[in-house]
CSV table of C-alpha atoms in Angstrom, one decimal:
chain,number,residue,atom,x,y,z
F,1,MET,CA,0.0,0.0,0.1
F,2,SER,CA,1.3,3.4,-0.9
F,3,ILE,CA,2.0,5.9,1.8
F,4,LYS,CA,-0.5,8.3,0.4
F,5,LYS,CA,-3.3,5.8,0.6
F,6,ALA,CA,-2.2,4.9,4.1
F,7,LEU,CA,-2.6,8.5,5.2
F,8,LEU,CA,-5.4,10.0,3.2
F,9,ASN,CA,-8.9,8.4,3.7
F,10,HIS,CA,-10.4,11.0,6.1
F,11,LYS,CA,-14.0,10.5,4.9
F,12,ASN,CA,-14.3,6.8,5.7
F,13,ASP,CA,-12.3,7.3,8.9
F,14,ILE,CA,-14.7,10.0,10.2
F,15,LEU,CA,-17.7,7.6,9.1
F,16,LEU,CA,-16.3,4.8,11.2
F,17,ALA,CA,-15.7,6.9,14.1
F,18,THR,CA,-19.0,8.5,14.0
F,19,GLY,CA,-20.6,5.0,13.6
F,20,ILE,CA,-18.8,3.7,16.6
F,21,LEU,CA,-19.6,6.8,18.7
F,22,LEU,CA,-23.3,6.7,17.6
F,23,LEU,CA,-23.5,3.0,18.6
F,24,ALA,CA,-22.0,3.7,22.0
F,25,ALA,CA,-24.4,6.5,22.5
F,26,ILE,CA,-27.3,4.4,21.6
F,27,CYS,CA,-26.1,1.6,23.8
F,28,PHE,CA,-25.6,4.2,26.7
F,29,LEU,CA,-29.0,5.7,26.4
F,30,ILE,CA,-30.7,2.2,26.3
F,31,PHE,CA,-28.8,1.4,29.4
F,32,SER,CA,-29.4,4.4,31.5
F,33,PHE,CA,-33.2,4.4,30.6
F,34,SER,CA,-33.7,0.7,31.4
F,35,MET,CA,-32.2,1.2,34.9
F,36,LYS,CA,-34.4,1.2,37.7
F,37,GLU,CA,-33.8,1.8,41.4
F,38,GLY,CA,-32.6,-1.6,42.8
F,39,LYS,CA,-33.9,-3.3,45.9
F,40,TYR,CA,-30.8,-5.6,46.9
F,41,ALA,CA,-27.0,-5.4,46.7
F,42,LEU,CA,-25.7,-8.8,45.8
F,43,VAL,CA,-22.0,-9.8,46.0
F,44,THR,CA,-20.4,-12.7,44.2
F,45,VAL,CA,-16.9,-13.8,44.6
F,46,ASP,CA,-15.6,-15.8,41.8
F,47,GLY,CA,-19.1,-16.4,40.5
F,48,GLU,CA,-20.5,-17.6,43.7
F,49,GLN,CA,-23.1,-15.5,45.7
F,50,VAL,CA,-21.7,-14.7,49.1
F,51,TYR,CA,-23.9,-11.8,50.3
F,52,LYS,CA,-27.3,-10.2,49.7
F,53,HIS,CA,-28.7,-7.2,51.7
F,54,SER,CA,-31.6,-4.9,51.1
F,55,LEU,CA,-30.6,-1.4,50.1
F,56,ASN,CA,-33.1,0.1,52.3
F,57,GLU,CA,-31.2,-1.0,55.6
F,58,ASP,CA,-27.8,0.3,56.2
F,59,ASP,CA,-25.1,-2.2,56.6
F,60,GLU,CA,-21.3,-2.6,56.6
F,61,THR,CA,-19.7,-5.9,55.9
F,62,VAL,CA,-16.3,-7.4,55.1
F,63,ILE,CA,-16.2,-9.4,51.9
F,64,LEU,CA,-13.5,-12.0,51.5
F,65,GLY,CA,-11.7,-12.1,48.1
F,66,ALA,CA,-11.4,-15.2,46.0
F,67,ASN,CA,-8.0,-15.8,47.6
F,68,SER,CA,-9.1,-15.2,51.3
F,69,SER,CA,-6.1,-17.0,52.6
F,70,SER,CA,-3.8,-14.3,51.7
F,71,GLY,CA,-6.1,-11.7,53.4
F,72,GLU,CA,-8.0,-10.2,50.4
F,73,GLN,CA,-10.7,-8.0,51.7
F,74,ASN,CA,-13.2,-5.3,50.5
F,75,VAL,CA,-15.3,-3.5,53.0
F,76,LEU,CA,-18.9,-3.0,51.5
F,77,VAL,CA,-21.1,-0.2,52.9
F,78,ILE,CA,-24.8,0.3,52.2
F,79,LYS,CA,-26.0,3.6,53.3
F,80,ASP,CA,-29.0,5.8,52.3
F,81,GLY,CA,-30.1,3.2,49.6
F,82,LYS,CA,-26.7,3.1,47.9
F,83,ALA,CA,-23.9,0.4,48.0
F,84,PHE,CA,-20.2,1.4,47.7
F,85,VAL,CA,-16.8,-0.2,48.7
F,86,LYS,CA,-15.4,1.8,51.6
F,87,SER,CA,-11.9,0.3,51.6
F,88,ALA,CA,-10.0,-2.6,50.2
F,89,ASN,CA,-6.7,-4.0,50.2
F,90,CYS,CA,-6.4,-4.9,46.5
F,91,PRO,CA,-3.6,-3.2,44.5
F,92,ASP,CA,-5.6,-1.0,42.3
F,93,LYS,CA,-8.3,0.3,44.5
F,94,ILE,CA,-10.5,0.8,41.5
F,95,CYS,CA,-13.5,-0.6,43.5
F,96,VAL,CA,-13.0,2.1,46.3
F,97,SER,CA,-13.0,4.9,43.7
F,98,HIS,CA,-16.1,3.6,42.0
F,99,ARG,CA,-19.2,5.8,42.4
F,100,LYS,CA,-21.9,4.6,44.6
F,101,ILE,CA,-24.4,2.3,43.0
F,102,SER,CA,-28.2,2.1,43.5
F,103,LYS,CA,-29.9,1.2,40.1
F,104,THR,CA,-30.6,-2.3,38.9
F,105,GLY,CA,-27.7,-3.6,36.7
F,106,GLU,CA,-25.1,-1.3,38.2
F,107,THR,CA,-21.9,-2.9,39.4
F,108,ILE,CA,-18.7,-2.4,41.2
F,109,VAL,CA,-16.1,-4.8,40.2
F,110,CYS,CA,-12.8,-5.6,42.0
F,111,LEU,CA,-10.9,-7.5,39.4
F,112,PRO,CA,-7.8,-8.6,41.6
F,113,HIS,CA,-10.2,-10.1,44.3
F,114,LYS,CA,-12.8,-11.4,41.7
F,115,VAL,CA,-15.5,-9.6,43.7
F,116,VAL,CA,-18.5,-8.3,41.9
F,117,VAL,CA,-21.1,-6.1,43.7
F,118,SER,CA,-24.3,-5.6,41.7
F,119,VAL,CA,-27.6,-4.1,42.5
F,120,VAL,CA,-30.5,-6.3,41.6
F,121,GLU,CA,-34.3,-6.3,41.5
F,122,GLU,CA,-35.1,-9.3,43.7
O,1,MET,CA,15.7,-9.3,4.6
O,2,LYS,CA,18.3,-11.6,5.8
O,3,LYS,CA,17.6,-13.6,8.8
O,4,ILE,CA,19.8,-11.8,11.1
O,5,HIS,CA,18.0,-8.6,10.0
O,6,LYS,CA,14.8,-10.0,10.7
O,7,ILE,CA,15.8,-11.0,14.2
O,8,THR,CA,17.3,-7.7,14.9
O,9,PHE,CA,14.2,-5.9,13.5
O,10,ILE,CA,11.8,-7.9,15.6
O,11,SER,CA,13.9,-7.5,18.8
O,12,ILE,CA,14.3,-3.7,18.5
O,13,PHE,CA,10.7,-3.1,17.9
O,14,ALA,CA,9.5,-5.6,20.5
O,15,ALA,CA,11.7,-3.8,22.9
O,16,PHE,CA,10.2,-0.5,21.9
O,17,ALA,CA,6.8,-1.7,22.4
O,18,MET,CA,7.7,-3.2,25.9
O,19,VAL,CA,9.3,0.3,26.9
O,20,LEU,CA,6.0,1.9,25.8
O,21,SER,CA,3.9,-0.5,27.9
O,22,TYR,CA,6.1,0.3,30.9
O,23,VAL,CA,5.8,4.1,30.3
O,24,GLU,CA,2.0,3.6,30.2
O,25,MET,CA,2.0,1.7,33.5
O,26,MET,CA,3.9,4.7,35.1
O,27,LEU,CA,1.2,7.0,33.9
O,28,PRO,CA,-1.6,7.7,36.3
O,29,PRO,CA,-5.1,6.4,35.4
O,30,ILE,CA,-6.9,8.7,33.2
O,31,TRP,CA,-10.3,8.1,35.0
O,32,SER,CA,-10.0,5.7,37.9
O,33,ALA,CA,-13.8,5.2,38.1
O,34,VAL,CA,-13.6,3.2,34.8
O,35,PRO,CA,-10.6,0.9,34.5
O,36,GLY,CA,-9.3,0.2,31.0
O,37,ILE,CA,-9.2,3.8,29.7
O,38,LYS,CA,-5.7,4.3,28.3
O,39,VAL,CA,-4.0,5.5,25.2
O,40,GLY,CA,-2.4,2.2,24.2
O,41,LEU,CA,1.1,3.5,23.5
O,42,PRO,CA,2.5,0.2,22.4
O,43,ASN,CA,0.1,0.0,19.5
O,44,VAL,CA,2.0,2.9,17.9
O,45,ILE,CA,4.8,0.1,17.3
O,46,ILE,CA,2.3,-2.5,16.3
O,47,ILE,CA,0.5,-0.3,13.6
O,48,PHE,CA,3.7,1.1,12.4
O,49,VAL,CA,5.1,-2.3,11.7
O,50,LEU,CA,1.9,-3.6,10.3
O,51,TYR,CA,2.1,-0.8,7.7
O,52,LYS,CA,6.0,-0.8,7.1
O,53,LEU,CA,6.4,-4.4,7.1
O,54,SER,CA,3.6,-7.0,7.3
O,55,PHE,CA,1.0,-8.5,9.6
O,56,LYS,CA,3.4,-11.5,10.3
O,57,TYR,CA,6.1,-9.1,11.9
O,58,ALA,CA,3.3,-7.1,13.6
O,59,ALA,CA,1.8,-10.3,15.2
O,60,PHE,CA,5.2,-11.6,16.2
O,61,ILE,CA,6.1,-8.3,17.9
O,62,SER,CA,2.8,-7.9,19.5
O,63,LEU,CA,2.9,-11.4,21.0
O,64,LEU,CA,6.4,-11.0,22.1
O,65,ARG,CA,5.6,-7.8,23.9
O,66,VAL,CA,2.5,-9.3,25.7
O,67,PHE,CA,4.2,-12.3,26.9
O,68,ALA,CA,7.5,-10.3,28.0
O,69,VAL,CA,5.3,-7.6,29.8
O,70,ALA,CA,3.2,-10.4,31.5
O,71,LEU,CA,6.4,-12.1,32.7
O,72,LEU,CA,8.0,-9.0,34.0
O,73,PHE,CA,5.1,-7.0,35.6
O,74,GLY,CA,2.0,-9.2,35.3
O,75,ASN,CA,0.4,-12.4,36.0
O,76,VAL,CA,-1.8,-15.1,34.3
O,77,LEU,CA,-4.9,-13.1,34.8
O,78,THR,CA,-3.4,-9.9,33.2
O,79,LEU,CA,-1.9,-12.0,30.4
O,80,SER,CA,-5.4,-13.4,29.4
O,81,TYR,CA,-6.6,-9.7,29.2
O,82,SER,CA,-3.6,-8.6,27.1
O,83,ILE,CA,-3.8,-11.4,24.7
O,84,ALA,CA,-7.4,-11.0,24.0
O,85,GLY,CA,-7.0,-7.3,23.3
O,86,ALA,CA,-3.8,-7.9,21.2
O,87,VAL,CA,-5.2,-10.7,19.1
O,88,ILE,CA,-8.7,-9.3,18.4
O,89,SER,CA,-7.4,-5.7,17.6
O,90,LEU,CA,-4.4,-6.7,15.4
O,91,THR,CA,-6.5,-9.1,13.3
O,92,LEU,CA,-9.2,-6.5,12.8
O,93,MET,CA,-6.6,-3.9,11.9
O,94,TRP,CA,-4.9,-6.2,9.5
O,95,LEU,CA,-8.3,-7.0,7.8
O,96,LEU,CA,-9.3,-3.4,7.6
O,97,LYS,CA,-5.9,-2.4,6.3
O,98,LYS,CA,-6.5,-5.0,3.5
O,99,THR,CA,-9.7,-3.5,2.5
O,100,SER,CA,-7.9,-0.1,1.8
O,101,LEU,CA,-11.2,1.7,2.9
O,102,PHE,CA,-9.6,3.5,5.8
O,103,SER,CA,-6.5,5.4,6.6
O,104,MET,CA,-4.2,4.6,9.4
O,105,VAL,CA,-6.3,6.6,11.7
O,106,GLY,CA,-9.3,4.7,10.8
O,107,VAL,CA,-7.6,1.3,11.2
O,108,SER,CA,-6.2,2.5,14.5
O,109,ILE,CA,-9.6,3.6,15.7
O,110,ALA,CA,-11.0,0.1,14.9
O,111,GLY,CA,-8.0,-1.4,16.8
O,112,GLY,CA,-8.4,0.7,19.8
O,113,VAL,CA,-12.2,0.0,20.1
O,114,SER,CA,-11.8,-3.8,19.5
O,115,HIS,CA,-8.9,-4.0,22.0
O,116,ASN,CA,-11.4,-2.7,24.6
O,117,LEU,CA,-14.1,-5.1,23.4
O,118,GLY,CA,-11.8,-8.1,23.7
O,119,GLN,CA,-10.9,-7.1,27.3
O,120,ILE,CA,-14.5,-6.6,28.2
O,121,ILE,CA,-15.3,-10.0,26.9
O,122,VAL,CA,-12.6,-11.6,29.0
O,123,ALA,CA,-13.7,-9.6,32.1
O,124,MET,CA,-17.2,-11.1,31.4
O,125,ILE,CA,-15.8,-14.7,31.3
O,126,VAL,CA,-13.5,-14.2,34.3
O,127,MET,CA,-15.9,-12.5,36.4
O,128,GLN,CA,-19.0,-14.5,35.4
O,129,THR,CA,-21.0,-11.4,35.0
O,130,LYS,CA,-22.5,-9.6,31.9
O,131,GLU,CA,-23.3,-6.4,33.7
O,132,ILE,CA,-19.8,-4.9,33.1
O,133,GLY,CA,-20.8,-4.8,29.4
O,134,TYR,CA,-22.2,-1.5,30.4
O,135,TYR,CA,-18.6,-0.1,30.5
O,136,MET,CA,-18.3,-0.8,26.9
O,137,ALA,CA,-20.1,2.4,25.9
O,138,ILE,CA,-17.6,4.5,27.8
O,139,LEU,CA,-14.7,2.3,26.5
O,140,ALA,CA,-15.8,2.7,22.9
O,141,VAL,CA,-15.7,6.4,23.2
O,142,SER,CA,-12.0,6.2,24.8
O,143,GLY,CA,-11.1,3.7,22.2
O,144,VAL,CA,-12.0,6.0,19.4
O,145,LEU,CA,-10.1,8.8,21.0
O,146,ALA,CA,-7.0,6.8,21.7
O,147,GLY,CA,-7.2,5.3,18.1
O,148,ILE,CA,-7.0,8.8,16.6
O,149,VAL,CA,-4.0,9.7,18.7
O,150,ILE,CA,-2.2,6.4,18.0
O,151,GLY,CA,-3.2,6.6,14.3
O,152,LEU,CA,-1.8,9.9,13.8
O,153,ILE,CA,1.4,9.1,15.7
O,154,GLY,CA,1.7,6.0,13.5
O,155,ALA,CA,1.1,7.9,10.2
O,156,MET,CA,3.7,10.5,11.3
O,157,LEU,CA,6.3,7.8,11.9
O,158,LEU,CA,5.4,6.3,8.6
O,159,LYS,CA,5.8,9.4,6.7
O,160,TYR,CA,9.2,10.2,8.4
O,161,THR,CA,10.5,6.8,7.6
O,162,GLN,CA,9.2,6.5,4.1
O,163,LYS,CA,12.8,6.9,2.7
O,164,ILE,CA,14.0,4.1,4.8
O,165,LYS,CA,13.4,0.8,2.8
O,166,ILE,CA,13.3,-2.3,4.7
O,167,LYS,CA,13.0,-5.5,2.5
């Protein structure tokens, strides 16, 4: 392929980028409209359910990670109808910085500990 | 290209890609609430090699980088994410380049978005949850932006090295 051909094809590039962005926007809209206030916080570790609690009652609990023998822990807090991870000893702390969740389908994921917190309807 | 040239070429560019991976690890996360948003600096090398030489070289360098980086800084889990992202994005970039429909920027955009898609799919399998698919909307936008940046840098590299003939 010639250099010129590799560098000049802006029209198709813009079409491609717009297409992807449109698709993402549509998905995002569908997601955000289909989300209802959830009733329960559900925690799974490595695919297995370990905890379920109503969002209407405040609670604070320690979730043991998939490799609990090495002390993997996430502290899950339920307050004012929202669930969030208050603290964790995972390396990246992504779960801690995640915003509070309250709508059905929303999740907080801690990849290193294989912990998934999700809000469910029932 | 003589065999010794091939080996040298692959080694140098794999090293470039590894250094860029390392540099990217040093950078602070762009938006910590959504993991996975990054520029994908090593892809500059991969897409440059894809255009300058061939898919074969790009694939070799990409896999070398993925395994070396996993050995040095990662583990089996991060390796599975990297492989998924690398394989799906390089394959798609190669196919799109063949169609000649897009410029390097377009090809790189497709590479960026499909890289994120590959990692989301692995995350869904590893975590046994489909809810995180919802991140894909955000990651698609970041993939497009990253793809534009990488594509432009790649095009620049290609332009400034067009007098250097390898073959």
